[in-house]
Coordinates of C-alpha atoms in Angstrom, one line a residue:
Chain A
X1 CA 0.0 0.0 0.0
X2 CA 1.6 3.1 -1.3
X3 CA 2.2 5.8 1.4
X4 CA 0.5 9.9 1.4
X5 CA 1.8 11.8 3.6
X6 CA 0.0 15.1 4.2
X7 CA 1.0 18.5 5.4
X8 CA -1.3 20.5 7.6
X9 CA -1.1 24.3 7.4
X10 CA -2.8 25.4 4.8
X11 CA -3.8 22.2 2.8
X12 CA -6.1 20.8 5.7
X13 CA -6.0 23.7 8.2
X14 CA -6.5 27.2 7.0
X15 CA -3.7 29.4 9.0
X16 CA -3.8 32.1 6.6
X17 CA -7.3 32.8 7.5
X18 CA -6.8 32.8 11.0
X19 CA -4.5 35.9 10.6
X20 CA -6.8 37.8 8.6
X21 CA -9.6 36.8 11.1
X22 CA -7.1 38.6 14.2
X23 CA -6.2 41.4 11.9
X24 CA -9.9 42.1 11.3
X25 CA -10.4 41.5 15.0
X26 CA -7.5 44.4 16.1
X27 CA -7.4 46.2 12.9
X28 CA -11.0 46.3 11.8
X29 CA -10.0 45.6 7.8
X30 CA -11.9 43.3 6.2
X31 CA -10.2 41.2 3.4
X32 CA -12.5 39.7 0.4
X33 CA -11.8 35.8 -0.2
X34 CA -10.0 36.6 -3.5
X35 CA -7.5 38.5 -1.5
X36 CA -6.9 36.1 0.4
X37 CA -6.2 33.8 -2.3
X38 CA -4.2 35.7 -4.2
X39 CA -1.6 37.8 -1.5
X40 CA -0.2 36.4 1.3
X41 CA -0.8 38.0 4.4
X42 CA 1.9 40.3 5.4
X43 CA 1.4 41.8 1.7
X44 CA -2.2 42.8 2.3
X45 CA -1.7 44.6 5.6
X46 CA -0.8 48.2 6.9
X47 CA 3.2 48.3 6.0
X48 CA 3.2 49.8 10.2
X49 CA 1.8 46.2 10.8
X50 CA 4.3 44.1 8.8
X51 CA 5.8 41.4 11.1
X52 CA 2.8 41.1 12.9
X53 CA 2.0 37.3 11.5
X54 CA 5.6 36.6 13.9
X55 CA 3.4 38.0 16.6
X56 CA -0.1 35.5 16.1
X57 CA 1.6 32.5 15.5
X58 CA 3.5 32.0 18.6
X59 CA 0.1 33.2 20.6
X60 CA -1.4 29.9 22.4
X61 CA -4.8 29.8 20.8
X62 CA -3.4 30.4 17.3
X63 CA -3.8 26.7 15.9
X64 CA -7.4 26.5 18.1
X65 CA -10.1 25.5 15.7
X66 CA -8.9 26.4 12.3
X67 CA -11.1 26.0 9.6
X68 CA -10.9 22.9 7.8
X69 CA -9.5 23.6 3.5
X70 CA -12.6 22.6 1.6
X71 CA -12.8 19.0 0.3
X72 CA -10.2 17.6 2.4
X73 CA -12.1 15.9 4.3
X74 CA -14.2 13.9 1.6
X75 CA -10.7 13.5 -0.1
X76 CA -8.8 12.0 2.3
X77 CA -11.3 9.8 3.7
X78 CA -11.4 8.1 0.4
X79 CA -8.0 8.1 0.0
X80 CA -7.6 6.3 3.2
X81 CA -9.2 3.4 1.2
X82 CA -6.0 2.8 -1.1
X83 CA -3.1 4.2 0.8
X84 CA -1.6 4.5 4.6
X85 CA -2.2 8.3 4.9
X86 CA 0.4 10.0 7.5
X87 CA -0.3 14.1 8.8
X88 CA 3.4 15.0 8.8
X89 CA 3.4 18.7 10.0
X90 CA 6.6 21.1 10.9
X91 CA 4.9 21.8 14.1
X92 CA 7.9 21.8 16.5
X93 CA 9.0 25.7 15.0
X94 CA 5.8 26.3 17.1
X95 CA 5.5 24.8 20.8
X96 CA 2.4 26.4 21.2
X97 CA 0.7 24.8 17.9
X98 CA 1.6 20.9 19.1
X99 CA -1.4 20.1 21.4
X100 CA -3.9 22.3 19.7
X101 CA -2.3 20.5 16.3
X102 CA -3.0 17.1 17.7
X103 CA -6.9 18.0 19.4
X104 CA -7.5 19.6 15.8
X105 CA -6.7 16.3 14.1
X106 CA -8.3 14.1 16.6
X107 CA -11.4 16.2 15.8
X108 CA -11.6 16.5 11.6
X109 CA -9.7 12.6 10.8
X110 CA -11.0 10.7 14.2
X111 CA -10.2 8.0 12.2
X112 CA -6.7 8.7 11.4
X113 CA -5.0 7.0 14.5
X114 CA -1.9 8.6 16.4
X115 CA 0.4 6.0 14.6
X116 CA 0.4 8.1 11.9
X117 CA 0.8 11.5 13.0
X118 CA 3.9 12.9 12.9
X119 CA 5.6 16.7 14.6
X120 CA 8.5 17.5 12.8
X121 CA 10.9 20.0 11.3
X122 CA 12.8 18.7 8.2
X123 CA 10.5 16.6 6.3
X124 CA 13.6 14.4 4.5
X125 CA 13.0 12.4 7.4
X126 CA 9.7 11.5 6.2
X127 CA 9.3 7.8 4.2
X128 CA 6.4 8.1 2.1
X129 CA 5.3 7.9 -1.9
X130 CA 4.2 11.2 -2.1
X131 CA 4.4 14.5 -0.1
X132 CA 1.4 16.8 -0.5
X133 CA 2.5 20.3 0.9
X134 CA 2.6 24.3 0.5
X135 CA 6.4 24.3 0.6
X136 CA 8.5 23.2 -2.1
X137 CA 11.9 23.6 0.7
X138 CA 10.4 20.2 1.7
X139 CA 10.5 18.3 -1.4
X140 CA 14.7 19.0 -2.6
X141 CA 15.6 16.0 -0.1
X142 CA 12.5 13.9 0.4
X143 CA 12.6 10.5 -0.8
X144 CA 9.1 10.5 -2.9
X145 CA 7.2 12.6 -5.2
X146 CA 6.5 16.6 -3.6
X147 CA 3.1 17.8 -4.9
X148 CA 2.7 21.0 -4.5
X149 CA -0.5 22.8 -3.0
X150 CA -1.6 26.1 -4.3
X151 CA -1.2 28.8 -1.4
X152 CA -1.2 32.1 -1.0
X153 CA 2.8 32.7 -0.6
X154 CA 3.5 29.8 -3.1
X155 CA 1.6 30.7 -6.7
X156 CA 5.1 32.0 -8.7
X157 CA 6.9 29.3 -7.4
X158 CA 8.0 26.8 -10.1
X159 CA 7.3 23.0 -8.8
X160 CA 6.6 20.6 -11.8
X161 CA 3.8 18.7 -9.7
X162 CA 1.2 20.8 -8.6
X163 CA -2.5 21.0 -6.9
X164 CA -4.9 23.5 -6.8
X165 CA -7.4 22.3 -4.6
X166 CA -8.7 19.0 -3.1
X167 CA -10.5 18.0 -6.1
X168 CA -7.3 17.7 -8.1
X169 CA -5.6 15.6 -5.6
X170 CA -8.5 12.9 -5.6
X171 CA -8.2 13.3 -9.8
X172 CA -4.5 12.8 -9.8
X173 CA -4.2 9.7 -6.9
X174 CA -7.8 8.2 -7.0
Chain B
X1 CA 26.3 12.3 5.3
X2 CA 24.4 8.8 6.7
X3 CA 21.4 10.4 9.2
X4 CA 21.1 8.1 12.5
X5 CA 17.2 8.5 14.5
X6 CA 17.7 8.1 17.8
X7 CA 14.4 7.3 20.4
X8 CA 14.4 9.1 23.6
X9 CA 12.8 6.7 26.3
X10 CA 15.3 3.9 27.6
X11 CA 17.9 5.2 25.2
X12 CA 18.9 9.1 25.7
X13 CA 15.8 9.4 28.7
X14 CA 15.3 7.4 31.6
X15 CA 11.7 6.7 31.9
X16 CA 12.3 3.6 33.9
X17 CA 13.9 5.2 36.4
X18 CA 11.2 7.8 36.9
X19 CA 8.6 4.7 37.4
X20 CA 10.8 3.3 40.2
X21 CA 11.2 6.8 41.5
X22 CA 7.6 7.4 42.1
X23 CA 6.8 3.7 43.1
X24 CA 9.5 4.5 46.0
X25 CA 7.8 7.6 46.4
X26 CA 4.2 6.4 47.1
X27 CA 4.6 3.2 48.4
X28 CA 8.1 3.2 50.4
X29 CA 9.6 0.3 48.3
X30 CA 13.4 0.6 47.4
X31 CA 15.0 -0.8 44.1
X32 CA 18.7 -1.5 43.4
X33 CA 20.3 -0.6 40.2
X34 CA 20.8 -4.4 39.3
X35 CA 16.9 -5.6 40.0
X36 CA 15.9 -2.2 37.4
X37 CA 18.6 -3.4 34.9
X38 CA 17.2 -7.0 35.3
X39 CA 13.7 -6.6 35.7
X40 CA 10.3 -4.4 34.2
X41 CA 9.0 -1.6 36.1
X42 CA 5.8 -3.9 36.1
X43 CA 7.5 -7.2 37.2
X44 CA 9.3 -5.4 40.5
X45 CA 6.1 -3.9 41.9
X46 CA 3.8 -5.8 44.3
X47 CA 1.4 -7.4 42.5
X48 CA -1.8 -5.3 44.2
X49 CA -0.3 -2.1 41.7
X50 CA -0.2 -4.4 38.9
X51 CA -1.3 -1.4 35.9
X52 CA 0.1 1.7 38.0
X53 CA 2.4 2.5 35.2
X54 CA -0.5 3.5 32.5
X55 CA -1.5 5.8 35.3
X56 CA 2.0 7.0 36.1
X57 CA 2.8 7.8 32.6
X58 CA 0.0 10.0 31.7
X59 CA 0.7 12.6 34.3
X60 CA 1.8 15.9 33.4
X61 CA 5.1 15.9 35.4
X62 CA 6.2 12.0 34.1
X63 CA 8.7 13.2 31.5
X64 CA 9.8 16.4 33.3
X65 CA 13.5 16.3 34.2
X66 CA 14.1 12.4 33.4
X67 CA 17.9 11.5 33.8
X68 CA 20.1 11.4 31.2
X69 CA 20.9 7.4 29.9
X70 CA 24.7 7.5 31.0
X71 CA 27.1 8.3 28.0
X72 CA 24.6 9.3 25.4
X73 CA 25.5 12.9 25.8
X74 CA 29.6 12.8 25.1
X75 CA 28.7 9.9 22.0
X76 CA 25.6 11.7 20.4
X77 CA 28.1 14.8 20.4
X78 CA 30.4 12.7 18.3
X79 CA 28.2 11.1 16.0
X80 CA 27.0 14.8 15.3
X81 CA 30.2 15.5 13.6
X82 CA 30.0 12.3 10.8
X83 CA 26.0 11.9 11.2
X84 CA 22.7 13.9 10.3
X85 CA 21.3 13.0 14.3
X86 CA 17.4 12.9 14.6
X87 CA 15.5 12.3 17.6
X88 CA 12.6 10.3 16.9
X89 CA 10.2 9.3 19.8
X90 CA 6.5 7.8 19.5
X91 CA 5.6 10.5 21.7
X92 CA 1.7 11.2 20.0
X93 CA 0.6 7.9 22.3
X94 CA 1.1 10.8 25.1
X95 CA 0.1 14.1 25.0
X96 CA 1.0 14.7 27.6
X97 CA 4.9 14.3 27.2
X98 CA 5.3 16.5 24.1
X99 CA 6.2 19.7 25.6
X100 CA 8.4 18.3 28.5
X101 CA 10.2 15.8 25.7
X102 CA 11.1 19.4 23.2
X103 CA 12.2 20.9 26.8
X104 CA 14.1 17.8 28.0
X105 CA 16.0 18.2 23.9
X106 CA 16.3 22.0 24.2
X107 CA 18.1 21.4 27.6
X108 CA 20.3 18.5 27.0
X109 CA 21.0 18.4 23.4
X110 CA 20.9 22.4 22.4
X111 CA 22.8 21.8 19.4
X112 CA 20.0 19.5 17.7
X113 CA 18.4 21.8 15.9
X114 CA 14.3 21.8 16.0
X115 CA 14.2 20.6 12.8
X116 CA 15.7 17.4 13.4
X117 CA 13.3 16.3 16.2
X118 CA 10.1 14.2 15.2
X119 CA 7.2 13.2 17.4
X120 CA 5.3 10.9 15.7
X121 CA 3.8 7.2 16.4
X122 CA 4.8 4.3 13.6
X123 CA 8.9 4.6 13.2
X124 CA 8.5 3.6 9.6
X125 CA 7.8 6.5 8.6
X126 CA 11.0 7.4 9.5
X127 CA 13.7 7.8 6.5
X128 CA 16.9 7.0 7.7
X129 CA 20.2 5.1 7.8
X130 CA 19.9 3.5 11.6
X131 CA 17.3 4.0 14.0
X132 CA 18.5 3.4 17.4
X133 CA 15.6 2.4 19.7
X134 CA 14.4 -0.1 22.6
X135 CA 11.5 -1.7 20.7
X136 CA 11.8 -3.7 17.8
X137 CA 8.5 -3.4 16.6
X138 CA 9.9 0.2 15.1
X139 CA 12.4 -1.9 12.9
X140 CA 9.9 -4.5 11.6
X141 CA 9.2 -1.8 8.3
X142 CA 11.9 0.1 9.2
X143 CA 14.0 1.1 5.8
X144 CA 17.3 1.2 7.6
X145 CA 19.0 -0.5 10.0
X146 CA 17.5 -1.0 13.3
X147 CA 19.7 -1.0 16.1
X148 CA 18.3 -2.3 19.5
X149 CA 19.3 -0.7 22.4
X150 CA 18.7 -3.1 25.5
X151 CA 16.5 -2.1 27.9
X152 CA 14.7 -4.3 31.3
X153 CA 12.1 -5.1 28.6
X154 CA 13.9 -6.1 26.2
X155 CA 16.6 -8.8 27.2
X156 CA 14.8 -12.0 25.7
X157 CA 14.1 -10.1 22.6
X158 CA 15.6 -11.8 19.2
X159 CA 17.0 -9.0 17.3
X160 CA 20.2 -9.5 15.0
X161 CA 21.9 -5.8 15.9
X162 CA 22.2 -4.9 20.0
X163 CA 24.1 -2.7 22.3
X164 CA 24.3 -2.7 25.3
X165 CA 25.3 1.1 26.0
X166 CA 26.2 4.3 24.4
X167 CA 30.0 3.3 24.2
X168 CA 29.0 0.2 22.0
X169 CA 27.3 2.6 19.8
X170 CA 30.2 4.8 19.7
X171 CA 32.5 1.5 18.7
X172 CA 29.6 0.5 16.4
X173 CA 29.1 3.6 14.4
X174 CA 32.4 6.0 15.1

């Protein structure tokens, strides 16, 4: 049984939101969805603000309850059918994010057991087929096939696999 | 550069110890070096406290401050020159022993980098040259070379590759 193994930030969990959601909250700007889609989030804000994302991320109810990326869930549940799927996330940059990581998981993939979760930093460590992630700086030394996930901070980089959204992962590996 | 995974409990952590601490702490009785080396946490205890372990090991303070496995600290140094050192412990069965297990790291190995420690659950997802560990179930799809470190548990255990201590490793691998 071939082997996924799946990032989290923003291909199942939708950070980038979250710090629109606090900006709006302190800031009172609003940001339409096709902002969001197409800047990351320190290029939409006030310049006086910029570095403020450094500030969110390390607070301890950042990674509460992040909404879930549409379709993953349908996705992955079938894809559980043919492979061993595996959440490999670079959590430990984040203390904070580990046990609000692990609840979030626990709660959207209840059937995704703790075997196969996996807090990490350098994803070369990770054996699997295929990667599925927002970073390309994961894929130069992993062992399997990167596919890269369309994010805000990542649409002009060059990666020769790529996704767009959920639907075009089950298209491509179901 | 080969990368070696190291686990943390029974090999760089004593977790063993911390049982018998506690034991001696609530119930009086005293354990010599030779009957911890010889024996299971389990297999010392009276009978009557038979399962006390499960209930030691999910308390808060379990993996604070656990001692250092004699030796692991001057050889892991070493290795670090000629090796790509992770630490990889099944640490998602507790929740509870994430954030003392990064702090444990942080204090006693500063140099690993946060990149290059991995909580996760099934050690095959792990991609690397050696993985030494106390369990040989990690090495059954492991797609290195598992090395087992001997533990109480482990002594009647059939595996092709033991030590016996960190200065075995260092005559194994340096």
């Amino acid at each position: 049984m071939k082997r996924i193994a799946i990032d989290m930030d923003e291909v199942v969990a939708d950070a980038h939101l979250r710090f629109a959601e606090w900006y709006t909250r302190d800031y009172g700007t609003q940001f339409t969805p096709e902002q969001l889609h197409a800047h990351t989030f320190e290029d939409l804000i006030d310049p006086v603000h910029r570095g403020i994302s450094k500030k969110y991320v390390f607070h301890d109810d950042f990674f509460k309850d992040l909404a879930v990326i549409p379709g993953c869930k349908e996705v992955i549940k079938d894809l559980h059918e043919k492979y061993e799927i595996f959440f490999t996330t670079a959590a430990m940059e984040f203390p904070n994010s580990l046990l609000p990581k692990l609840a979030w998981l626990g709660e959207h993939f209840p059937y995704i057991s703790w075997t196969n979760i996996v807090f990490c930093g350098d994803k070369s460590i990770i054996n699997a087929d295929y990667l599925i992630d927002d970073n390309v700086k994961h894929f130069k030394r992993f062992i399997g096939q990167g596919i890269l996930f369309t994010a805000a901070h990542n649409h002009h980089v060059e990666w020769d696999v790529r996704v767009n959204n959920w639907q075009e992962i089950r298209a491509m590996l179901l």
